[in-house]
């Protein structure tokens, strides 16, 4: 029996879990915030000195947390671009997150390659504001001197692994991280140097993509460091999802991702074709409006929090007395309606009560995510079980409606550091392969996440009728917009 560690460097903090190699049981954990101020309303991509990630990593690992650890896996925020010069020094702070001004760069790139379909064919995704390829175009247009000095491109987890190994000549990454860059194709498993040049204006070096169970290297002290991956892939690996599973994430915006054996090329650009941390694929469909729909409705009704909105919604009944909310408050990506607004339909005297509007907000949010799910199902993705993530997944109104609206079993895992656990599981896999005890094609079997399981049961027919009511209003209001 051994122990391994997984560290997750998120946008705001570092979490470290130390796990039993055989079972995945969390033995101890550490936490430290990044020593950086979050920029408020900056009109450019947020800038963070990557040294801040190392400082919080050191603090989180304090007090002998890593004593006896044989291998470490690294998960980190996706889309963070670390531009380096030819000597490996940072040209400028890392560009993290996304912002409105980068949307111009995204539109530029889409046009430069010949449209959304051309990008979907090339790399399985259409440029968005947060993606590294878009940040390169922003850099070339806004900071041309820095763009000229940029010789090496890394993401957050690549850079952290490289630092932990003492900055070796060989720089590595994994399929999961590479698939989010906008210049690597999950379908072909290869970089597109021409797209780097299209964005940056010249070529740059990129990390070598190695296998899911490969080690990136070993520290001078003999500590094995696995390849690492992005947070989304690490969380999926930590949850233990496989074929037949989908994950619905309820943030301000929403996302639906599922495990699939092959990359999906989607001409419409609704599907982002990512790779996972096991050698499979993670097609993702996003909606712009999830929990922000609930927060807006709570404000409209003068309620202090989402728990109060949920309590109110539970006083209504499925179908909200005919009220239907199309929750396109920030425009929408699924369906692609960037400039639209939300719609409240079905107003009658008897439906004009706060509890019915509250219920319609929950049903509208979940039906929007069911649309995203239909995009994947329409492309042959098998979904038999849905993992529901995010704080809003705990709300009674969400749990009451989700199984029947999604039409399948819903699993609500207990809150845990799944990205860090996934990184630790990857470390255990690489360690086992290096010792000859594990197959590089089969990850270690760890105990699954503790979870609440919800079945549609007798509510299925009612839920599907509510869903049809939503679909009818959507198609009448925006004819032809949704083509799964």
CSV table of C-alpha atoms in Angstrom, one decimal:
chain,number,residue,atom,x,y,z
A,1,UNK,CA,0.0,0.0,0.0
A,2,UNK,CA,1.3,3.4,-1.0
A,3,UNK,CA,0.1,7.0,-0.9
A,4,UNK,CA,-0.2,9.5,-3.7
A,5,UNK,CA,-1.2,13.2,-3.9
A,6,UNK,CA,-3.3,15.2,-6.2
A,7,UNK,CA,-3.2,19.0,-6.4
A,8,UNK,CA,-5.8,21.2,-8.0
A,9,UNK,CA,-4.7,24.7,-8.8
A,10,UNK,CA,-8.0,26.5,-9.5
A,11,UNK,CA,-8.4,30.2,-10.4
A,12,UNK,CA,-8.5,31.2,-6.7
A,13,UNK,CA,-6.8,28.5,-4.6
A,14,UNK,CA,-4.7,25.3,-4.5
A,15,UNK,CA,-6.2,22.2,-2.9
A,16,UNK,CA,-4.1,19.1,-2.2
A,17,UNK,CA,-5.4,15.7,-1.3
A,18,UNK,CA,-3.3,12.7,-0.2
A,19,UNK,CA,-4.9,9.4,-1.1
A,20,UNK,CA,-4.5,5.7,-0.5
A,21,UNK,CA,-3.1,4.3,-3.8
A,22,UNK,CA,-5.3,1.2,-3.7
A,23,UNK,CA,-8.7,2.6,-2.6
A,24,UNK,CA,-8.6,6.3,-3.2
A,25,UNK,CA,-9.5,7.1,0.4
A,26,UNK,CA,-8.5,10.7,1.2
A,27,UNK,CA,-6.0,10.5,4.1
A,28,UNK,CA,-5.2,14.2,4.5
A,29,UNK,CA,-5.6,17.5,2.7
A,30,UNK,CA,-4.3,21.0,2.4
A,31,UNK,CA,-5.6,24.3,1.1
A,32,UNK,CA,-4.2,27.8,0.4
A,33,UNK,CA,-5.6,30.7,-1.5
A,34,UNK,CA,-3.6,32.2,-4.4
A,35,UNK,CA,-1.9,35.4,-3.1
A,36,UNK,CA,-3.5,37.5,-5.8
A,37,UNK,CA,-6.3,40.1,-6.0
A,38,UNK,CA,-9.0,39.1,-8.4
A,39,UNK,CA,-9.3,42.0,-10.9
A,40,UNK,CA,-12.7,43.7,-10.8
A,41,UNK,CA,-14.2,44.5,-14.2
A,42,UNK,CA,-10.9,44.8,-16.0
A,43,UNK,CA,-11.4,45.5,-19.7
A,44,UNK,CA,-8.8,42.8,-20.7
A,45,UNK,CA,-8.0,39.2,-19.9
A,46,UNK,CA,-7.1,38.8,-16.3
A,47,UNK,CA,-3.4,38.8,-15.6
A,48,UNK,CA,-1.8,36.6,-13.0
A,49,UNK,CA,1.9,36.0,-12.2
A,50,UNK,CA,2.2,32.2,-12.3
A,51,UNK,CA,4.6,32.4,-9.4
A,52,UNK,CA,1.4,33.0,-7.3
A,53,UNK,CA,0.3,29.4,-8.1
A,54,UNK,CA,3.7,28.1,-6.9
A,55,UNK,CA,3.4,30.1,-3.7
A,56,UNK,CA,0.0,28.8,-2.8
A,57,UNK,CA,1.1,25.3,-3.7
A,58,UNK,CA,4.0,25.6,-1.2
A,59,UNK,CA,1.7,26.9,1.4
A,60,UNK,CA,-1.0,24.2,0.9
A,61,UNK,CA,1.7,21.5,1.1
A,62,UNK,CA,3.1,22.8,4.4
A,63,UNK,CA,3.3,21.0,7.7
A,64,UNK,CA,4.6,17.8,6.1
A,65,UNK,CA,1.5,17.1,4.1
A,66,UNK,CA,3.4,15.3,1.4
A,67,UNK,CA,5.5,13.1,3.7
A,68,UNK,CA,5.7,9.6,2.3
A,69,UNK,CA,4.0,10.5,-1.0
A,70,UNK,CA,5.4,8.5,-3.9
A,71,UNK,CA,3.7,10.3,-6.8
A,72,UNK,CA,1.9,13.6,-7.5
A,73,UNK,CA,-0.7,14.5,-10.1
A,74,UNK,CA,-1.5,18.1,-11.1
A,75,UNK,CA,-4.9,19.5,-12.2
A,76,UNK,CA,-5.2,23.2,-13.0
A,77,UNK,CA,-7.6,25.7,-14.3
A,78,UNK,CA,-8.2,25.4,-18.1
A,79,UNK,CA,-7.6,28.2,-20.7
A,80,UNK,CA,-4.8,29.8,-18.7
A,81,UNK,CA,-2.1,30.8,-21.3
A,82,UNK,CA,1.5,31.1,-20.0
A,83,UNK,CA,3.6,32.7,-22.8
A,84,UNK,CA,7.3,32.1,-22.3
A,85,UNK,CA,10.4,33.5,-24.1
A,86,UNK,CA,13.1,31.2,-25.6
A,87,UNK,CA,14.8,30.9,-22.2
A,88,UNK,CA,11.6,29.8,-20.5
A,89,UNK,CA,11.0,33.1,-18.7
A,90,UNK,CA,7.5,34.5,-18.6
A,91,UNK,CA,7.0,37.2,-21.3
A,92,UNK,CA,4.1,38.7,-19.4
A,93,UNK,CA,1.7,37.5,-16.6
A,94,UNK,CA,-0.4,34.4,-17.5
A,95,UNK,CA,-3.7,35.3,-19.2
A,96,UNK,CA,-6.5,33.5,-17.4
A,97,UNK,CA,-10.3,33.5,-17.7
A,98,UNK,CA,-12.1,35.3,-20.5
A,99,UNK,CA,-13.4,38.8,-21.1
A,100,UNK,CA,-15.6,40.7,-23.5
A,101,UNK,CA,-12.8,42.3,-25.5
A,102,UNK,CA,-11.3,38.9,-26.4
A,103,UNK,CA,-14.6,38.2,-28.2
A,104,UNK,CA,-13.3,40.5,-31.0
A,105,UNK,CA,-10.2,38.3,-31.3
A,106,UNK,CA,-12.4,35.2,-31.4
A,107,UNK,CA,-14.5,36.7,-34.2
A,108,UNK,CA,-11.3,37.6,-36.1
A,109,UNK,CA,-10.0,34.1,-35.9
A,110,UNK,CA,-13.3,32.5,-37.0
A,111,UNK,CA,-13.3,34.8,-40.1
A,112,UNK,CA,-9.6,34.2,-40.8
A,113,UNK,CA,-10.0,30.4,-41.2
A,114,UNK,CA,-13.3,30.7,-43.1
A,115,UNK,CA,-16.0,30.3,-40.5
A,116,UNK,CA,-17.3,28.2,-37.6
A,117,UNK,CA,-17.5,25.0,-39.7
A,118,UNK,CA,-13.8,25.3,-40.7
A,119,UNK,CA,-12.7,25.5,-37.0
A,120,UNK,CA,-15.0,22.6,-36.0
A,121,UNK,CA,-13.4,20.4,-38.7
A,122,UNK,CA,-9.9,21.6,-37.8
A,123,UNK,CA,-9.8,21.2,-34.0
A,124,UNK,CA,-13.3,20.2,-32.8
A,125,UNK,CA,-14.2,23.6,-31.4
A,126,UNK,CA,-15.0,27.2,-32.5
A,127,UNK,CA,-12.8,29.9,-30.9
A,128,UNK,CA,-14.2,31.5,-27.7
A,129,UNK,CA,-13.0,34.4,-25.7
A,130,UNK,CA,-11.4,32.2,-23.0
A,131,UNK,CA,-9.4,29.9,-25.3
A,132,UNK,CA,-5.6,30.1,-25.5
A,133,UNK,CA,-5.7,30.4,-29.3
A,134,UNK,CA,-7.9,33.5,-29.0
A,135,UNK,CA,-5.6,34.9,-26.3
A,136,UNK,CA,-2.7,34.5,-28.8
A,137,UNK,CA,-4.6,36.6,-31.4
A,138,UNK,CA,-5.4,39.2,-28.6
A,139,UNK,CA,-1.7,39.3,-27.7
A,140,UNK,CA,-0.6,39.8,-31.3
A,141,UNK,CA,-3.1,42.6,-31.8
A,142,UNK,CA,-2.8,44.3,-28.4
A,143,UNK,CA,0.8,43.7,-27.3
A,144,UNK,CA,2.8,43.0,-30.5
A,145,UNK,CA,6.2,43.3,-28.7
A,146,UNK,CA,5.2,40.6,-26.2
A,147,UNK,CA,3.8,38.5,-29.0
A,148,UNK,CA,7.1,38.6,-30.9
A,149,UNK,CA,9.0,37.5,-27.7
A,150,UNK,CA,6.7,34.6,-27.2
A,151,UNK,CA,8.5,31.4,-28.2
A,152,UNK,CA,7.0,28.7,-25.9
A,153,UNK,CA,3.3,28.2,-25.1
A,154,UNK,CA,2.2,26.5,-21.9
A,155,UNK,CA,-1.0,26.1,-19.9
A,156,UNK,CA,-1.3,26.2,-16.1
A,157,UNK,CA,-1.0,22.5,-15.4
A,158,UNK,CA,1.9,22.1,-18.0
A,159,UNK,CA,3.8,25.0,-16.3
A,160,UNK,CA,3.3,23.6,-12.8
A,161,UNK,CA,4.4,20.1,-13.8
A,162,UNK,CA,7.5,21.7,-15.5
A,163,UNK,CA,8.3,23.7,-12.4
A,164,UNK,CA,7.9,20.7,-10.0
A,165,UNK,CA,10.4,18.8,-12.2
A,166,UNK,CA,12.9,21.6,-12.1
A,167,UNK,CA,12.2,23.1,-15.6
A,168,UNK,CA,13.6,20.2,-17.7
A,169,UNK,CA,14.3,20.6,-21.4
A,170,UNK,CA,11.4,18.3,-22.2
A,171,UNK,CA,8.0,19.9,-21.7
A,172,UNK,CA,4.9,17.8,-21.7
A,173,UNK,CA,1.1,18.0,-21.5
A,174,UNK,CA,-1.9,15.6,-21.8
A,175,UNK,CA,-4.6,15.2,-24.4
A,176,UNK,CA,-7.2,16.7,-22.1
A,177,UNK,CA,-5.3,20.0,-21.6
A,178,UNK,CA,-4.2,20.2,-25.2
A,179,UNK,CA,-7.8,19.7,-26.5
A,180,UNK,CA,-8.9,23.0,-24.9
A,181,UNK,CA,-6.2,25.1,-26.6
A,182,UNK,CA,-7.9,25.6,-30.0
A,183,UNK,CA,-4.7,24.5,-31.7
A,184,UNK,CA,-4.7,20.7,-31.0
A,185,UNK,CA,-7.3,18.3,-32.5
A,186,UNK,CA,-8.8,15.6,-30.3
A,187,UNK,CA,-9.9,13.8,-33.5
A,188,UNK,CA,-6.4,13.5,-35.0
A,189,UNK,CA,-4.4,13.7,-31.8
A,190,UNK,CA,-2.1,16.3,-33.4
A,191,UNK,CA,-1.2,20.0,-33.0
A,192,UNK,CA,-2.1,22.5,-35.8
A,193,UNK,CA,1.0,24.7,-36.0
A,194,UNK,CA,-0.7,26.7,-38.8
A,195,UNK,CA,-3.4,27.8,-36.3
A,196,UNK,CA,-0.8,29.0,-33.8
A,197,UNK,CA,0.8,31.1,-36.6
A,198,UNK,CA,-2.6,32.3,-37.7
A,199,UNK,CA,-3.3,33.6,-34.2
A,200,UNK,CA,0.2,34.7,-33.0
A,201,UNK,CA,1.8,35.7,-36.3
A,202,UNK,CA,4.6,33.2,-36.0
A,203,UNK,CA,5.4,29.7,-34.8
A,204,UNK,CA,5.9,28.8,-31.1
A,205,UNK,CA,7.0,25.6,-29.3
A,206,UNK,CA,4.3,23.6,-27.6
A,207,UNK,CA,4.6,20.8,-25.0
A,208,UNK,CA,4.8,17.1,-26.2
A,209,UNK,CA,1.4,15.3,-25.7
A,210,UNK,CA,2.0,12.1,-23.8
A,211,UNK,CA,-0.3,9.3,-22.8
A,212,UNK,CA,-2.8,9.4,-19.9
A,213,UNK,CA,-0.8,6.9,-17.7
A,214,UNK,CA,2.6,8.3,-18.6
A,215,UNK,CA,4.8,10.0,-16.1
A,216,UNK,CA,6.0,13.5,-17.0
A,217,UNK,CA,9.2,12.8,-15.1
A,218,UNK,CA,10.7,12.2,-11.7
A,219,UNK,CA,12.0,14.9,-9.3
A,220,UNK,CA,15.6,14.8,-8.1
A,221,UNK,CA,14.2,13.4,-4.8
A,222,UNK,CA,12.6,10.5,-6.7
A,223,UNK,CA,9.0,11.7,-6.6
A,224,UNK,CA,7.1,10.7,-9.7
A,225,UNK,CA,5.0,13.4,-11.4
A,226,UNK,CA,2.2,12.2,-13.7
A,227,UNK,CA,1.3,14.0,-16.9
A,228,UNK,CA,-1.4,16.2,-15.3
A,229,UNK,CA,-4.6,17.5,-16.9
A,230,UNK,CA,-7.2,20.3,-16.9
A,231,UNK,CA,-9.7,20.7,-14.1
A,232,UNK,CA,-12.7,19.5,-16.1
A,233,UNK,CA,-10.9,16.3,-17.1
A,234,UNK,CA,-9.6,15.7,-13.6
A,235,UNK,CA,-13.0,16.2,-12.0
A,236,UNK,CA,-14.6,13.7,-14.4
A,237,UNK,CA,-11.8,11.2,-13.6
A,238,UNK,CA,-12.2,11.9,-9.8
A,239,UNK,CA,-16.0,11.2,-10.1
A,240,UNK,CA,-15.3,8.0,-11.9
A,241,UNK,CA,-17.6,8.7,-14.9
A,242,UNK,CA,-17.5,6.3,-17.8
A,243,UNK,CA,-19.4,5.4,-21.0
A,244,UNK,CA,-23.2,6.0,-20.4
A,245,UNK,CA,-22.5,8.8,-18.0
A,246,UNK,CA,-23.0,12.6,-18.4
A,247,UNK,CA,-22.1,15.5,-16.1
A,248,UNK,CA,-24.4,18.5,-15.9
A,249,UNK,CA,-22.7,21.4,-14.1
A,250,UNK,CA,-24.8,24.2,-12.7
A,251,UNK,CA,-22.7,27.3,-12.5
A,252,UNK,CA,-23.8,30.9,-13.5
A,253,UNK,CA,-23.8,29.3,-17.0
A,254,UNK,CA,-24.3,25.5,-17.5
A,255,UNK,CA,-22.5,22.7,-19.2
A,256,UNK,CA,-23.3,19.1,-20.2
A,257,UNK,CA,-20.4,16.7,-21.0
A,258,UNK,CA,-20.4,13.0,-21.6
A,259,UNK,CA,-17.8,10.2,-22.1
A,260,UNK,CA,-17.7,9.0,-25.7
A,261,UNK,CA,-15.3,6.7,-27.5
A,262,UNK,CA,-14.6,9.1,-30.4
A,263,UNK,CA,-14.2,12.8,-31.1
A,264,UNK,CA,-17.4,14.5,-32.4
A,265,UNK,CA,-17.0,17.0,-35.2
A,266,UNK,CA,-19.9,19.4,-35.0
A,267,UNK,CA,-20.3,21.8,-37.9
A,268,UNK,CA,-22.6,24.1,-35.9
A,269,UNK,CA,-20.0,24.6,-33.2
A,270,UNK,CA,-22.5,23.7,-30.5
A,271,UNK,CA,-20.3,20.8,-29.3
A,272,UNK,CA,-16.7,21.4,-28.1
A,273,UNK,CA,-14.8,18.2,-28.7
A,274,UNK,CA,-12.5,17.7,-25.7
A,275,UNK,CA,-10.3,14.7,-24.8
A,276,UNK,CA,-10.6,13.2,-21.3
A,277,UNK,CA,-7.9,12.0,-18.9
A,278,UNK,CA,-8.2,8.3,-19.8
A,279,UNK,CA,-7.8,8.1,-23.6
A,280,UNK,CA,-11.5,8.6,-24.3
A,281,UNK,CA,-13.4,11.8,-25.4
A,282,UNK,CA,-15.5,14.4,-23.6
A,283,UNK,CA,-17.9,16.2,-25.9
A,284,UNK,CA,-19.2,19.4,-24.1
A,285,UNK,CA,-22.2,21.5,-24.8
A,286,UNK,CA,-22.7,24.8,-22.8
A,287,UNK,CA,-25.6,27.0,-22.0
A,288,UNK,CA,-25.0,30.7,-21.1
A,289,UNK,CA,-27.9,30.7,-18.6
A,290,UNK,CA,-28.1,28.3,-15.6
A,291,UNK,CA,-27.9,29.6,-12.0
A,292,UNK,CA,-28.0,33.2,-13.2
A,293,UNK,CA,-31.6,32.5,-14.2
A,294,UNK,CA,-32.4,31.5,-10.7
A,295,UNK,CA,-30.6,34.5,-9.2
A,296,UNK,CA,-32.4,36.9,-11.5
A,297,UNK,CA,-35.8,35.4,-10.6
A,298,UNK,CA,-35.0,35.6,-6.9
A,299,UNK,CA,-34.1,39.3,-7.3
A,300,UNK,CA,-37.3,39.9,-9.3
A,301,UNK,CA,-39.4,38.3,-6.5
A,302,UNK,CA,-37.5,40.1,-3.7
A,303,UNK,CA,-36.1,36.8,-2.3
A,304,UNK,CA,-32.8,36.8,-0.3
A,305,UNK,CA,-31.3,33.6,-1.7
A,306,UNK,CA,-31.8,30.5,-3.9
A,307,UNK,CA,-33.0,28.4,-1.0
A,308,UNK,CA,-36.0,30.8,-0.6
A,309,UNK,CA,-36.7,30.6,-4.3
A,310,UNK,CA,-36.6,26.8,-4.1
A,311,UNK,CA,-39.0,26.7,-1.2
A,312,UNK,CA,-41.4,29.0,-3.1
A,313,UNK,CA,-41.1,26.9,-6.3
A,314,UNK,CA,-42.1,23.7,-4.3
A,315,UNK,CA,-45.5,25.4,-3.6
A,316,UNK,CA,-46.2,25.2,-7.3
A,317,UNK,CA,-46.7,22.1,-9.4
A,318,UNK,CA,-45.0,20.6,-12.5
A,319,UNK,CA,-45.6,22.8,-15.5
A,320,UNK,CA,-45.9,26.0,-13.4
A,321,UNK,CA,-49.6,26.4,-14.2
A,322,UNK,CA,-48.7,26.9,-17.9
A,323,UNK,CA,-45.8,29.4,-17.3
A,324,UNK,CA,-42.8,28.8,-19.5
A,325,UNK,CA,-39.5,30.7,-19.1
A,326,UNK,CA,-37.0,30.6,-22.0
A,327,UNK,CA,-34.0,31.6,-19.8
A,328,UNK,CA,-31.9,33.3,-22.5
A,329,UNK,CA,-31.1,36.2,-20.3
A,330,UNK,CA,-27.5,36.7,-21.6
A,331,UNK,CA,-28.3,35.6,-25.1
A,332,UNK,CA,-27.6,31.9,-25.6
A,333,UNK,CA,-25.2,29.4,-27.1
A,334,UNK,CA,-27.5,26.4,-27.2
A,335,UNK,CA,-29.4,27.2,-29.3
A,336,UNK,CA,-27.1,29.8,-30.9
A,337,UNK,CA,-29.0,33.0,-30.2
A,338,UNK,CA,-26.2,35.5,-29.0
A,339,UNK,CA,-28.3,38.6,-29.2
A,340,UNK,CA,-31.7,37.4,-27.9
A,341,UNK,CA,-33.4,37.9,-24.5
A,342,UNK,CA,-35.4,35.7,-22.2
A,343,UNK,CA,-39.1,35.1,-22.8
A,344,UNK,CA,-41.9,34.4,-20.3
A,345,UNK,CA,-44.9,32.8,-22.0
A,346,UNK,CA,-48.2,31.4,-20.8
A,347,UNK,CA,-49.3,34.3,-18.6
A,348,UNK,CA,-52.9,33.9,-17.4
A,349,UNK,CA,-54.6,35.4,-14.4
A,350,UNK,CA,-54.4,32.1,-12.5
A,351,UNK,CA,-50.6,31.6,-13.3
A,352,UNK,CA,-49.6,35.1,-12.2
A,353,UNK,CA,-48.4,34.0,-8.7
A,354,UNK,CA,-44.8,34.2,-7.3
A,355,UNK,CA,-44.6,30.4,-6.8
A,356,UNK,CA,-45.4,29.6,-10.4
A,357,UNK,CA,-42.7,32.1,-11.7
A,358,UNK,CA,-40.3,30.5,-9.2
A,359,UNK,CA,-41.1,27.0,-10.5
A,360,UNK,CA,-40.9,28.2,-14.2
A,361,UNK,CA,-37.3,29.5,-13.5
A,362,UNK,CA,-36.2,26.1,-12.3
A,363,UNK,CA,-37.9,24.3,-15.1
A,364,UNK,CA,-36.6,26.7,-17.7
A,365,UNK,CA,-33.0,26.3,-16.5
A,366,UNK,CA,-33.3,22.5,-16.5
A,367,UNK,CA,-35.0,22.4,-19.9
A,368,UNK,CA,-32.3,24.6,-21.4
A,369,UNK,CA,-29.7,22.0,-20.1
A,370,UNK,CA,-32.0,19.2,-21.5
A,371,UNK,CA,-31.6,20.9,-24.9
A,372,UNK,CA,-27.8,20.7,-24.5
A,373,UNK,CA,-28.2,17.0,-23.5
A,374,UNK,CA,-30.3,16.4,-26.7
A,375,UNK,CA,-27.5,17.8,-28.8
A,376,UNK,CA,-25.2,15.0,-27.5
A,377,UNK,CA,-27.9,12.3,-27.7
A,378,UNK,CA,-28.6,13.4,-31.2
A,379,UNK,CA,-25.0,12.6,-32.1
A,380,UNK,CA,-25.2,9.1,-30.8
A,381,UNK,CA,-23.9,9.7,-27.3
A,382,UNK,CA,-25.3,7.2,-24.8
A,383,UNK,CA,-26.6,8.8,-21.6
A,384,UNK,CA,-28.0,6.5,-19.0
A,385,UNK,CA,-27.0,8.3,-15.9
A,386,UNK,CA,-26.4,12.0,-15.1
A,387,UNK,CA,-24.1,13.4,-12.4
A,388,UNK,CA,-25.5,16.8,-11.3
A,389,UNK,CA,-22.8,19.2,-10.0
A,390,UNK,CA,-22.8,22.7,-8.4
A,391,UNK,CA,-24.3,24.2,-5.3
A,392,UNK,CA,-27.7,24.5,-6.9
A,393,UNK,CA,-27.8,20.7,-7.3
A,394,UNK,CA,-28.6,20.5,-3.6
A,395,UNK,CA,-31.8,22.6,-3.9
A,396,UNK,CA,-35.0,20.6,-3.5
A,397,UNK,CA,-36.6,22.3,-6.5
A,398,UNK,CA,-33.7,21.1,-8.7
A,399,UNK,CA,-33.8,17.6,-7.4
A,400,UNK,CA,-37.6,17.3,-7.7
A,401,UNK,CA,-37.6,18.3,-11.4
A,402,UNK,CA,-34.3,17.1,-12.9
A,403,UNK,CA,-34.8,13.4,-13.2
A,404,UNK,CA,-38.2,13.6,-15.0
A,405,UNK,CA,-37.1,16.5,-17.3
A,406,UNK,CA,-33.8,14.8,-18.2
A,407,UNK,CA,-35.6,11.5,-18.5
A,408,UNK,CA,-33.0,9.4,-16.7
A,409,UNK,CA,-31.4,8.6,-13.3
A,410,UNK,CA,-29.7,11.6,-11.7
A,411,UNK,CA,-26.8,11.3,-9.2
A,412,UNK,CA,-26.0,14.2,-6.9
A,413,UNK,CA,-22.5,13.5,-5.5
A,414,UNK,CA,-21.5,14.8,-2.1
A,415,UNK,CA,-19.3,17.9,-2.3
A,416,UNK,CA,-15.7,16.9,-2.5
A,417,UNK,CA,-12.4,18.0,-4.2
A,418,UNK,CA,-13.1,15.9,-7.3
A,419,UNK,CA,-10.4,17.6,-9.5
A,420,UNK,CA,-7.8,17.0,-6.8
A,421,UNK,CA,-9.0,13.4,-6.3
A,422,UNK,CA,-8.8,12.9,-10.1
A,423,UNK,CA,-5.2,14.2,-10.2
A,424,UNK,CA,-4.3,11.8,-7.4
A,425,UNK,CA,-5.9,8.9,-9.2
A,426,UNK,CA,-3.8,9.8,-12.3
A,427,UNK,CA,-0.7,9.8,-10.1
A,428,UNK,CA,-1.6,6.4,-8.8
A,429,UNK,CA,-2.1,5.1,-12.4
A,430,UNK,CA,1.3,6.5,-13.5
A,431,UNK,CA,3.0,5.0,-10.4
A,432,UNK,CA,1.4,1.6,-10.9
A,433,UNK,CA,2.4,1.6,-14.6
A,434,UNK,CA,6.0,2.6,-13.7
A,435,UNK,CA,6.1,-0.3,-11.1
A,436,UNK,CA,4.5,-2.8,-13.5
A,437,UNK,CA,1.4,-3.4,-11.4
A,438,UNK,CA,-1.1,-1.5,-13.6
A,439,UNK,CA,-2.0,-1.6,-17.3
A,440,UNK,CA,-1.5,1.7,-19.1
A,441,UNK,CA,-4.9,1.2,-20.7
A,442,UNK,CA,-6.8,0.6,-17.5
A,443,UNK,CA,-6.9,3.2,-14.7
A,444,UNK,CA,-6.9,2.1,-11.0
A,445,UNK,CA,-10.4,1.3,-9.7
A,446,UNK,CA,-11.2,3.6,-6.8
A,447,UNK,CA,-14.3,3.8,-4.6
A,448,UNK,CA,-17.0,5.9,-6.3
A,449,UNK,CA,-18.2,9.2,-5.0
A,450,UNK,CA,-20.7,9.1,-2.2
A,451,UNK,CA,-23.9,10.3,-3.8
A,452,UNK,CA,-27.7,10.7,-3.6
A,453,UNK,CA,-29.5,8.8,-6.4
A,454,UNK,CA,-32.7,10.2,-7.9
A,455,UNK,CA,-35.0,8.2,-10.2
A,456,UNK,CA,-37.6,9.7,-12.6
A,457,UNK,CA,-40.1,7.0,-11.5
A,458,UNK,CA,-43.8,7.8,-11.9
A,459,UNK,CA,-43.0,11.5,-12.6
A,460,UNK,CA,-41.4,10.7,-15.9
A,461,UNK,CA,-44.5,11.2,-18.1
A,462,UNK,CA,-45.3,14.5,-16.3
A,463,UNK,CA,-41.7,15.7,-16.7
A,464,UNK,CA,-41.7,14.9,-20.4
A,465,UNK,CA,-45.0,16.8,-20.9
A,466,UNK,CA,-43.4,19.9,-19.2
A,467,UNK,CA,-40.4,19.5,-21.5
A,468,UNK,CA,-42.7,19.4,-24.5
A,469,UNK,CA,-44.4,22.6,-23.3
A,470,UNK,CA,-40.9,24.2,-23.2
A,471,UNK,CA,-40.0,22.9,-26.6
A,472,UNK,CA,-43.2,24.2,-28.1
A,473,UNK,CA,-42.6,27.8,-26.8
A,474,UNK,CA,-38.9,27.7,-27.8
A,475,UNK,CA,-39.7,26.6,-31.4
A,476,UNK,CA,-42.6,29.1,-31.7
A,477,UNK,CA,-40.5,32.0,-30.4
A,478,UNK,CA,-37.3,31.1,-32.2
A,479,UNK,CA,-38.3,29.0,-35.2
A,480,UNK,CA,-35.5,26.9,-36.6
A,481,UNK,CA,-32.9,28.0,-34.1
A,482,UNK,CA,-32.5,24.7,-32.4
A,483,UNK,CA,-31.3,21.8,-34.6
A,484,UNK,CA,-29.8,19.1,-32.5
